[in-house]
Coordinates of C-alpha atoms and ligand atoms in Angstrom, one line a residue:
M1 CA 12.7 122.1 76.9
E2 CA 14.7 125.3 77.5
K3 CA 17.3 125.9 74.8
S4 CA 20.9 126.0 75.7
S5 CA 21.4 129.6 74.6
K6 CA 20.6 130.8 78.1
V7 CA 22.8 128.3 79.9
E8 CA 26.5 127.9 80.6
S9 CA 27.4 125.0 78.4
R10 CA 25.7 121.8 77.6
L11 CA 27.5 118.5 77.7
V12 CA 25.6 117.3 74.5
S13 CA 24.7 120.1 72.2
D14 CA 21.2 121.0 71.1
E15 CA 22.1 120.0 67.5
E16 CA 23.1 116.6 68.6
R17 CA 19.9 116.2 70.6
E18 CA 17.8 117.2 67.6
S19 CA 19.6 114.7 65.4
L20 CA 18.8 112.0 68.1
E21 CA 15.1 112.8 67.9
K22 CA 15.3 112.3 64.1
L23 CA 17.1 109.0 64.6
L24 CA 14.6 107.7 67.0
S25 CA 11.7 108.4 64.7
E26 CA 13.6 106.7 61.8
L27 CA 14.1 103.6 63.9
H28 CA 10.6 103.8 65.3
I29 CA 11.9 104.0 68.8
E30 CA 9.6 105.7 71.3
D31 CA 10.9 108.5 73.5
K32 CA 11.2 106.5 76.7
N33 CA 11.6 109.6 78.8
S34 CA 8.0 110.8 78.3
P35 CA 5.8 110.3 81.4
D36 CA 3.7 107.3 80.4
A37 CA 1.9 105.8 83.5
P38 CA 0.8 102.2 83.2
I39 CA -2.3 100.9 85.1
K40 CA -1.4 98.6 87.9
P41 CA -3.2 95.2 87.6
L42 CA -5.0 94.2 90.7
R43 CA -5.0 90.5 91.8
S44 CA -8.6 90.1 93.0
I45 CA -7.9 87.1 95.1
S46 CA -5.7 86.9 98.2
F47 CA -3.5 84.0 99.2
S48 CA -6.1 82.9 101.6
G49 CA -8.8 82.7 99.0
R50 CA -10.8 85.8 99.9
I51 CA -11.8 88.4 97.3
R52 CA -10.3 91.8 97.7
I53 CA -13.1 94.4 98.2
A54 CA -11.5 96.7 95.6
A55 CA -12.0 94.1 92.9
L56 CA -15.8 94.2 93.5
F57 CA -15.8 97.9 92.7
E58 CA -14.1 97.5 89.3
D59 CA -15.9 98.6 86.2
D60 CA -17.8 95.4 85.4
H61 CA -18.8 94.5 88.9
E62 CA -22.1 93.0 87.9
K63 CA -20.2 89.9 86.7
W64 CA -20.0 88.9 90.4
I65 CA -23.8 88.6 90.7
D66 CA -24.9 85.0 91.9
K67 CA -21.3 84.1 92.7
T68 CA -20.5 82.8 96.1
I69 CA -17.4 84.4 97.6
T70 CA -15.6 85.0 100.9
L71 CA -14.7 88.5 102.2
G72 CA -12.6 89.5 105.2
G73 CA -12.4 92.9 106.9
W74 CA -13.3 95.2 109.7
A75 CA -16.8 96.7 110.3
K76 CA -17.1 100.4 109.7
S77 CA -20.7 100.2 110.9
I78 CA -23.3 97.5 111.8
R79 CA -27.0 98.2 111.9
T80 CA -30.2 96.2 111.8
G81 CA -33.0 96.8 109.4
G82 CA -36.5 95.6 108.4
N83 CA -37.6 95.2 112.0
K84 CA -34.6 93.1 112.9
E85 CA -35.2 90.8 109.9
F86 CA -31.6 91.4 108.8
C87 CA -28.4 93.3 109.6
F88 CA -26.0 95.3 107.5
I89 CA -22.3 95.2 107.9
D90 CA -20.2 97.9 106.1
L91 CA -17.0 96.0 105.6
N92 CA -13.6 97.4 104.8
D93 CA -10.4 95.4 104.1
G94 CA -8.1 98.3 103.2
S95 CA -7.9 97.4 99.5
S96 CA -10.2 100.4 98.8
V97 CA -11.5 103.4 100.6
R98 CA -14.9 102.1 99.8
N99 CA -16.8 99.7 102.1
F100 CA -18.7 96.7 100.8
Q101 CA -22.1 96.0 102.3
A102 CA -22.9 92.5 103.6
I103 CA -26.5 91.7 104.5
I104 CA -26.9 89.0 107.2
M105 CA -30.3 87.4 107.3
K106 CA -32.1 86.6 110.6
E107 CA -32.0 82.9 110.0
V108 CA -28.2 82.8 110.1
S109 CA -27.3 80.8 113.3
N110 CA -25.2 83.6 115.0
F111 CA -27.4 86.5 113.9
E112 CA -28.0 87.8 117.4
E113 CA -24.3 87.9 118.2
V114 CA -23.5 89.6 114.9
C115 CA -26.0 92.3 115.7
K116 CA -24.3 93.1 119.0
E117 CA -21.0 93.8 117.2
G118 CA -20.0 97.3 116.1
I119 CA -17.3 99.4 114.5
G120 CA -13.9 97.8 114.5
S121 CA -15.0 94.1 114.8
S122 CA -13.3 91.8 112.3
F123 CA -15.2 89.3 110.2
L124 CA -14.8 86.6 107.6
I125 CA -18.0 86.4 105.6
R126 CA -19.0 83.9 103.0
G127 CA -22.1 84.7 101.0
K128 CA -23.6 85.2 97.6
I129 CA -23.4 88.4 95.6
V130 CA -26.8 89.8 94.8
K131 CA -28.1 92.9 93.2
S132 CA -28.7 95.5 96.0
P133 CA -32.1 97.0 96.4
G134 CA -30.5 100.0 98.2
G135 CA -29.4 103.0 96.2
K136 CA -26.0 103.3 97.8
Q137 CA -24.4 100.3 96.1
S138 CA -25.3 98.2 93.1
I139 CA -24.3 94.8 94.6
E140 CA -24.0 93.4 98.1
L141 CA -23.0 90.1 99.8
R142 CA -26.0 88.2 101.2
V143 CA -25.6 85.6 103.9
D144 CA -28.6 83.3 104.7
N145 CA -28.9 79.8 106.0
T146 CA -27.8 78.1 102.7
P147 CA -25.3 75.4 103.7
G148 CA -21.7 76.6 103.4
L149 CA -22.5 80.3 104.0
Y150 CA -21.4 82.0 107.2
C151 CA -20.6 85.3 109.0
K152 CA -17.8 84.5 111.4
I153 CA -16.9 87.1 114.0
L154 CA -13.1 86.8 114.2
G155 CA -12.5 89.4 116.8
S156 CA -14.9 91.6 118.7
C157 CA -13.9 95.2 119.3
K158 CA -14.1 96.5 122.8
L159 CA -16.6 99.2 122.3
G160 CA -16.1 102.1 124.7
E161 CA -12.4 101.5 124.6
Y162 CA -11.9 101.8 120.8
P163 CA -10.6 105.2 120.1
L164 CA -11.8 105.4 116.5
M165 CA -15.2 106.8 115.5
T166 CA -17.5 106.4 112.6
G167 CA -19.6 108.6 110.3
K168 CA -19.8 112.3 111.2
E169 CA -17.8 111.8 114.4
A170 CA -14.9 110.4 112.4
K171 CA -14.7 113.5 110.4
K172 CA -14.2 115.5 113.5
M173 CA -11.2 113.5 114.6
K174 CA -8.1 115.6 114.1
L175 CA -5.0 114.2 112.3
E176 CA -3.1 115.5 115.3
T177 CA -5.0 113.2 117.7
L178 CA -4.6 110.3 115.4
R179 CA -0.8 110.6 115.7
D180 CA -1.1 109.3 119.3
I181 CA -2.6 106.1 118.0
C182 CA -0.3 105.4 115.0
H183 CA -1.1 101.6 115.5
L184 CA -4.8 102.1 114.8
R185 CA -4.8 105.2 112.5
P186 CA -4.4 103.1 109.3
R187 CA -8.0 101.9 109.9
T188 CA -9.2 105.4 109.2
N189 CA -10.2 106.3 105.7
I190 CA -7.8 109.2 105.5
I191 CA -4.7 107.4 106.6
S192 CA -5.5 104.3 104.5
C193 CA -5.9 106.6 101.4
V194 CA -2.6 108.2 102.1
T195 CA -1.0 104.7 102.6
R196 CA -2.3 103.4 99.3
I197 CA -1.1 106.5 97.5
R198 CA 2.3 106.3 99.3
N199 CA 2.6 102.7 98.1
N200 CA 1.8 103.6 94.5
L201 CA 4.3 106.5 94.6
A202 CA 7.0 104.0 95.7
Y203 CA 6.0 101.5 93.0
A204 CA 5.9 104.3 90.4
T205 CA 9.4 105.4 91.4
H206 CA 10.7 101.9 90.6
I207 CA 8.8 101.6 87.3
Y208 CA 10.0 105.1 86.3
F209 CA 13.7 104.4 86.8
Q210 CA 13.7 100.8 85.9
N211 CA 12.0 101.5 82.5
R212 CA 14.6 104.1 81.8
G213 CA 17.6 101.9 82.4
F214 CA 18.6 102.9 85.9
Q215 CA 20.0 100.3 88.3
Y216 CA 18.7 100.3 91.9
I217 CA 21.6 100.5 94.3
H218 CA 21.4 99.8 98.1
T219 CA 23.5 102.3 99.8
P220 CA 24.5 102.0 103.5
L221 CA 22.6 103.5 106.3
I222 CA 25.6 103.5 108.7
T223 CA 28.4 105.8 107.4
S224 CA 31.4 107.7 108.6
S225 CA 31.1 110.6 106.1
D226 CA 28.7 113.5 106.3
C227 CA 27.3 114.0 102.8
E228 CA 25.6 117.4 103.3
G229 CA 28.3 118.7 105.6
A230 CA 25.6 120.2 107.8
G231 CA 26.7 118.2 110.9
S232 CA 23.2 117.2 111.9
M233 CA 23.7 113.5 112.1
F234 CA 22.6 110.8 114.6
Q235 CA 25.6 109.0 116.0
V236 CA 25.7 105.1 115.9
T237 CA 27.7 103.7 118.8
T238 CA 27.9 100.7 121.1
L239 CA 30.1 102.6 123.6
F240 CA 27.1 103.7 125.7
P241 CA 26.1 101.5 128.6
S242 CA 22.5 100.1 128.7
P243 CA 20.0 102.4 130.4
N244 CA 20.4 100.9 133.9
E245 CA 24.3 100.8 133.9
K246 CA 26.6 103.5 135.2
V247 CA 28.4 105.6 132.6
S248 CA 32.0 104.7 132.0
L249 CA 33.5 106.1 128.8
K250 CA 37.1 105.7 128.0
T251 CA 38.8 108.9 126.9
T252 CA 42.0 109.8 125.1
P253 CA 44.8 111.7 126.9
E254 CA 43.3 114.9 125.4
G255 CA 40.0 114.1 127.2
L256 CA 38.1 113.1 124.0
V257 CA 36.0 110.0 123.6
D258 CA 38.2 107.0 122.7
Y259 CA 36.6 105.2 119.8
K260 CA 39.0 102.3 119.7
D261 CA 36.6 100.0 121.5
D262 CA 33.6 101.2 119.6
F263 CA 31.9 98.8 117.1
F264 CA 33.5 100.3 114.0
S265 CA 36.6 101.7 115.9
K266 CA 35.7 105.2 114.8
P267 CA 32.7 107.6 115.0
T268 CA 29.9 106.5 112.8
Y269 CA 26.5 108.0 112.0
L270 CA 23.1 107.3 110.3
T271 CA 23.4 108.6 106.8
V272 CA 21.8 111.9 105.8
S273 CA 21.9 110.9 102.1
G274 CA 23.0 108.0 99.9
Q275 CA 24.5 110.3 97.3
L276 CA 28.2 109.9 97.8
A277 CA 27.9 106.1 97.9
V278 CA 25.6 106.0 94.9
E279 CA 28.0 108.3 92.9
N280 CA 30.6 105.5 92.9
Y281 CA 28.1 103.1 91.2
A282 CA 27.0 105.8 88.8
C283 CA 30.6 106.2 87.7
A284 CA 30.5 102.5 86.6
L285 CA 26.9 101.7 85.6
S286 CA 26.1 105.2 84.2
D287 CA 22.5 105.6 85.5
V288 CA 21.6 104.5 89.0
Y289 CA 19.3 105.4 91.9
T290 CA 19.0 104.7 95.5
F291 CA 15.7 104.8 97.5
G292 CA 16.0 104.4 101.2
P293 CA 15.6 106.0 104.6
T294 CA 17.8 108.9 105.6
F295 CA 18.2 110.6 109.0
R296 CA 18.7 114.2 110.1
A297 CA 19.1 115.2 113.7
E298 CA 18.2 118.9 113.2
V299 CA 15.7 120.0 115.8
S300 CA 13.0 121.4 113.5
H301 CA 9.3 121.4 114.4
T302 CA 8.0 122.4 111.0
S303 CA 5.3 120.6 109.0
R304 CA 7.9 119.6 106.4
H305 CA 10.7 118.1 108.4
L306 CA 11.2 114.6 109.9
A307 CA 14.2 113.1 111.7
E308 CA 13.7 109.9 109.6
F309 CA 12.5 110.3 106.0
W310 CA 12.9 108.4 102.7
M311 CA 14.7 109.8 99.8
I312 CA 15.0 108.9 96.1
E313 CA 18.4 109.8 94.7
P314 CA 19.1 109.2 91.0
E315 CA 22.6 109.8 89.7
M316 CA 23.4 110.1 86.0
C317 CA 26.8 110.0 84.3
F318 CA 27.5 112.0 81.2
A319 CA 24.7 114.3 82.3
D320 CA 24.7 118.0 83.2
I321 CA 22.5 120.1 85.5
Y322 CA 19.9 120.7 82.7
D323 CA 19.6 116.9 82.2
D324 CA 19.1 116.7 85.9
M325 CA 16.3 119.3 85.8
E326 CA 14.7 117.4 82.9
C327 CA 14.8 114.1 84.9
G328 CA 13.5 115.7 88.1
E329 CA 10.5 117.3 86.3
N330 CA 9.7 114.2 84.3
Y331 CA 9.9 111.9 87.3
L332 CA 7.7 114.1 89.4
K333 CA 5.1 114.3 86.6
F334 CA 5.2 110.5 86.1
C335 CA 4.5 109.8 89.7
L336 CA 1.6 112.2 89.9
K337 CA 0.1 110.8 86.7
Y338 CA 0.5 107.3 88.1
V339 CA -1.5 108.2 91.2
L340 CA -4.2 110.0 89.1
E341 CA -4.7 106.8 87.1
N342 CA -4.3 104.2 89.9
N343 CA -5.8 105.9 93.0
K344 CA -8.9 107.5 91.7
A345 CA -11.2 106.6 94.6
D346 CA -8.5 107.7 97.2
L347 CA -8.1 111.0 95.4
E348 CA -11.8 111.6 95.3
F349 CA -12.0 111.0 99.0
L350 CA -9.1 113.3 99.8
E351 CA -10.6 115.9 97.5
K352 CA -13.7 115.9 99.7
Q353 CA -12.1 115.6 103.0
V354 CA -8.7 117.3 102.7
E355 CA -8.2 119.7 99.8
K356 CA -10.8 121.0 97.4
G357 CA -9.3 121.1 93.9
L358 CA -6.7 118.5 94.7
I359 CA -7.2 116.5 91.5
Q360 CA -7.1 119.7 89.3
R361 CA -4.0 120.8 91.1
L362 CA -2.2 117.6 90.2
K363 CA -3.4 117.7 86.6
T364 CA -2.1 121.3 86.3
V365 CA 1.3 120.2 87.5
I366 CA 1.4 117.4 84.9
D367 CA 0.2 119.5 82.0
N368 CA 2.5 122.5 82.3
D369 CA 6.2 123.0 82.0
F370 CA 7.9 123.9 85.2
K371 CA 9.3 127.5 85.3
R372 CA 13.1 127.6 85.3
L373 CA 14.9 130.6 86.6
S374 CA 18.4 131.3 88.1
Y375 CA 18.9 132.1 91.7
T376 CA 19.9 135.6 90.7
E377 CA 16.6 136.1 88.9
A378 CA 14.7 134.7 91.9
I379 CA 16.4 137.1 94.3
D380 CA 15.6 140.0 91.9
I381 CA 11.9 139.0 91.9
L382 CA 11.8 138.8 95.7
K383 CA 13.6 142.1 96.2
E384 CA 11.1 143.9 94.0
A385 CA 8.2 142.1 95.6
V386 CA 9.3 143.2 99.1
S387 CA 9.8 146.8 98.0
K388 CA 6.4 146.9 96.4
N389 CA 4.5 145.2 99.2
K390 CA 5.1 146.4 102.7
K391 CA 3.3 143.5 104.3
L392 CA 4.9 140.7 102.3
F393 CA 6.3 137.9 104.5
I394 CA 5.2 139.8 107.7
E395 CA 2.5 137.2 108.7
D396 CA 4.5 134.2 107.8
S397 CA 6.4 133.9 111.1
K398 CA 6.1 136.7 113.5
E399 CA 9.5 136.9 115.2
S400 CA 11.6 136.6 112.1
S401 CA 9.4 138.5 109.7
Q402 CA 11.8 141.5 109.4
E403 CA 14.6 139.0 108.6
L404 CA 12.4 137.5 106.0
R405 CA 12.1 140.9 104.3
N406 CA 15.8 141.3 104.1
I407 CA 16.5 140.1 100.6
Y408 CA 20.0 140.0 99.2
W409 CA 22.1 138.1 96.8
G410 CA 23.9 135.3 98.8
M411 CA 21.0 134.6 101.2
D412 CA 19.6 131.2 101.7
M413 CA 16.0 131.4 100.7
A414 CA 13.6 130.4 103.5
S415 CA 10.5 128.4 102.9
P416 CA 8.1 131.5 102.7
H417 CA 10.4 132.9 99.9
E418 CA 10.3 129.6 98.0
R419 CA 6.5 129.3 98.4
Y420 CA 6.0 132.9 97.3
L421 CA 7.8 132.1 94.0
T422 CA 6.0 128.9 93.3
E423 CA 2.5 129.8 94.7
T424 CA 2.1 133.5 94.1
V425 CA 4.5 134.5 91.3
F426 CA 4.5 131.5 88.9
K427 CA 1.6 129.5 90.3
K428 CA 3.3 126.3 89.3
P429 CA 6.5 124.3 90.1
V430 CA 9.6 126.3 89.8
I431 CA 13.2 125.1 89.2
V432 CA 15.8 127.5 90.7
Y433 CA 19.4 126.9 89.6
N434 CA 22.9 128.3 89.9
Y435 CA 23.0 129.1 93.6
P436 CA 25.8 130.9 95.4
K437 CA 28.4 128.3 96.4
E438 CA 28.5 129.5 100.0
I439 CA 25.0 128.2 100.7
K440 CA 25.3 124.9 99.0
S441 CA 27.2 121.6 99.6
F442 CA 30.9 121.0 98.9
Y443 CA 30.4 118.5 96.1
M444 CA 28.5 120.8 93.7
K445 CA 30.2 121.9 90.4
L446 CA 31.6 125.4 90.4
N447 CA 30.3 127.5 87.5
S448 CA 32.7 129.5 85.4
D449 CA 31.7 132.7 87.3
G450 CA 33.6 131.3 90.3
K451 CA 30.7 132.4 92.5
T452 CA 27.8 130.0 91.8
V453 CA 27.5 126.3 91.7
A454 CA 25.4 124.2 89.3
A455 CA 22.8 123.4 91.9
M456 CA 19.0 123.1 91.2
D457 CA 16.1 123.0 93.6
I458 CA 12.5 122.2 92.5
L459 CA 10.0 124.2 94.5
V460 CA 6.3 123.2 94.4
P461 CA 3.1 125.0 95.7
K462 CA 2.1 124.1 99.2
I463 CA 5.4 122.6 100.1
G464 CA 8.4 124.6 98.8
E465 CA 11.5 122.5 98.2
I466 CA 10.7 119.0 97.1
I467 CA 13.9 118.2 95.1
G468 CA 17.5 119.3 95.7
G469 CA 20.1 118.4 93.2
S470 CA 23.2 119.4 91.3
Q471 CA 25.9 118.6 88.8
R472 CA 28.8 117.2 90.8
E473 CA 32.3 118.7 90.8
E474 CA 34.2 116.2 88.7
N475 CA 37.5 118.1 88.8
Y476 CA 39.9 116.6 91.4
E477 CA 41.8 119.9 92.2
L478 CA 38.7 122.0 92.5
L479 CA 36.9 119.5 94.7
S480 CA 39.9 119.0 97.1
K481 CA 40.3 122.7 97.3
R482 CA 36.6 123.1 98.3
I483 CA 36.9 120.4 101.0
D484 CA 40.0 122.2 102.4
E485 CA 38.2 125.6 102.3
L486 CA 35.3 124.2 104.3
K487 CA 37.8 122.7 106.8
M488 CA 36.3 119.2 106.3
D489 CA 38.4 116.2 107.1
I490 CA 39.8 115.4 103.7
K491 CA 41.0 111.9 104.8
G492 CA 37.4 110.7 105.1
Y493 CA 36.7 111.5 101.5
W494 CA 39.7 109.7 99.9
W495 CA 37.4 107.3 98.0
Y496 CA 35.1 110.1 96.8
L497 CA 38.1 112.0 95.5
D498 CA 39.4 108.8 93.8
L499 CA 36.5 108.9 91.4
R500 CA 37.9 112.2 90.1
K501 CA 41.3 110.6 89.7
F502 CA 40.3 107.5 87.8
G503 CA 38.3 108.3 84.7
T504 CA 36.3 111.2 86.0
V505 CA 33.1 112.1 84.1
P506 CA 30.5 114.9 84.4
H507 CA 27.6 113.6 86.4
S508 CA 24.5 114.9 88.1
G509 CA 21.8 113.8 90.4
F510 CA 19.2 114.9 92.9
G511 CA 17.3 113.9 96.0
L512 CA 13.6 113.9 96.2
G513 CA 12.1 113.8 99.7
F514 CA 9.6 111.0 99.4
E515 CA 7.2 112.3 102.2
R516 CA 7.1 115.7 100.5
L517 CA 6.0 113.9 97.4
V518 CA 3.3 112.1 99.3
M519 CA 2.1 115.5 100.8
M520 CA 2.0 116.9 97.3
A521 CA 0.0 114.0 95.9
T522 CA -2.5 113.9 98.8
G523 CA -2.9 117.5 99.9
I524 CA -2.0 116.5 103.5
E525 CA -0.4 119.5 105.2
N526 CA 1.7 117.9 107.9
I527 CA 4.6 115.5 107.0
R528 CA 3.9 113.6 110.2
D529 CA 0.7 112.2 108.7
V530 CA 2.1 110.8 105.5
I531 CA 4.7 108.4 107.0
P532 CA 3.4 105.4 109.0
Y533 CA 5.5 106.1 112.2
P534 CA 6.8 109.7 112.2
R535 CA 10.1 110.4 114.0
Y536 CA 10.5 114.0 115.2
P537 CA 12.0 115.7 118.3
G538 CA 10.6 113.9 121.3
H539 CA 8.7 111.3 119.3
A540 CA 9.9 107.8 118.5
D541 CA 6.9 105.7 119.7
F542 CA 5.5 102.7 118.0
Ligands
4AD601 O1 18.4 119.1 99.5 P1 18.8 117.9 100.2 O2 19.5 118.1 101.6 O3 19.8 117.1 99.2 C1 20.6 116.0 99.5 O4 20.6 115.4 100.5 C2 21.4 115.6 98.3 N1 22.5 114.7 98.8 C3 20.5 114.9 97.3 C4 21.3 114.5 96.0 O5 21.7 115.4 95.3 N2 21.4 113.2 95.8 O6 17.6 116.9 100.4 C5 16.9 116.4 99.3 C6 15.4 116.5 99.6 C7 14.9 117.9 99.9 O7 14.6 118.6 98.7 C8 13.6 117.5 100.6 O8 12.6 117.2 99.8 C9 14.0 116.3 101.4 O9 15.1 115.7 100.8 N3 14.3 116.6 102.8 C10 13.6 116.3 103.9 N4 12.4 115.7 103.9 C11 11.8 115.5 105.2 N5 12.4 115.9 106.3 C12 13.7 116.4 106.3 N6 14.3 116.8 107.4 C13 14.3 116.7 105.0 N7 15.4 117.2 104.6 C14 15.5 117.1 103.3
MG602 MG1 18.2 121.1 99.8

């Protein structure tokens, strides 16, 4: 960890921290903040008594030989062999990216019907596990006319209408095309891999914070305060008539919308962040986190923005900005380690289909300290880079490339700047801290220079900003002054200011954009492909 000599002031001194390390070793207490990543146990049997296909691929799979079991799933391919003596079904139940091969013998009563089925049909198959003579797999499920064995066709798939393809054809299907069939795309290998990784990242998040003494707080989605002060919020109202009724809105004498009759009797919105609400709980329970959906009505068509996304927001009392950085770096590494250990097959598939070098990229993130530098240092690096390289940032976005080359202290870094720092200069995740107060939110702690706030952003290769956080302003006067300066409606923040009146404490937290974490872990380049039903301008189907 970076020593405090370079930083403003630490809440708990380095000496105290060192003495803690000694104490822990004396008491034989492990450092619980290190990124251990447990293996998730798999229940091989479902509630309905079928065996999950993933269980058949576990290390000692030969133990299944001669056992009679039931599998359920969808066919990835069906083909006959041995002069129509038998038929192979490649079955997938979504528990693994790998398909399990069933072999149906000619004597099975519905053999002819089974042969007519194809990709997408659903089956329940009871058979015996046998050693497979084929080279592709070591065991397979064999169904013959032994009493009790069967190959039930649960649902045929209307071939010709089914939009998904198989084999080489499937590889040609663009992720963009799959967005039009969000209801069927989880049946593709790529989306099912992403889904299993997304699931494990959510699970890892809870393990991480729960193991470290954080309480999970459910913060509201409907709110009357704007956390980020950016004004890009979706309004929640019952004042509007239904689509086929004529508009009739009551107005005040000044001609403004009269909210008296609205559901909450005032304007309300979908939250952009659970932070303000979670801070109240942090200032009572010390370490807390919220993990829920957040909404932003900014019209951005980038590959990293959604109108509805999930955010993890831890909040720690008695913690400064440097503790915040430590937590962010540690948590990110824990999640990636968890996926490396629990999603091996998925990552191997994505490595082949999506990003060469994916697994190594993740390992490099885990094994190296993130680079920490101040905003001022970051600007200096960018200034020098632009002066040395006449072409830098030119290609990134044609219309605004001159603007991108205009580097000055006080500017809000754009994504190409952030990516340049993390991808080109440092080639690893970067934590930028102490930003000019003008470009950051009202609640961030003012540093002693009066110009910067104790904010920190974590930037990662391929994505740019993945975490945004800060130490919070715990001083009542300074915070109310800032709310005034920004001409925000101070009345709405009375409860937030109360925290600073009644036993205020230094506290810090951050928000991690969950979909950006899924992008980082999978190599998928568009955020619309890592959430089941993406919401973005003009798109709210399914
Ligand atoms: O930097 P942001 O705006 O920070 C906050 O909302 C703070 N209240 C968090 C806190 O301190 N508790 O957003 C946090 C993260 C970003 O770093 C980014 O990863 C993600 O949320 N994010 C988005 N992800 C997808 N689509 C969008 N439109 C996003 N906007 C932010
Ligand atoms: Mg941010």
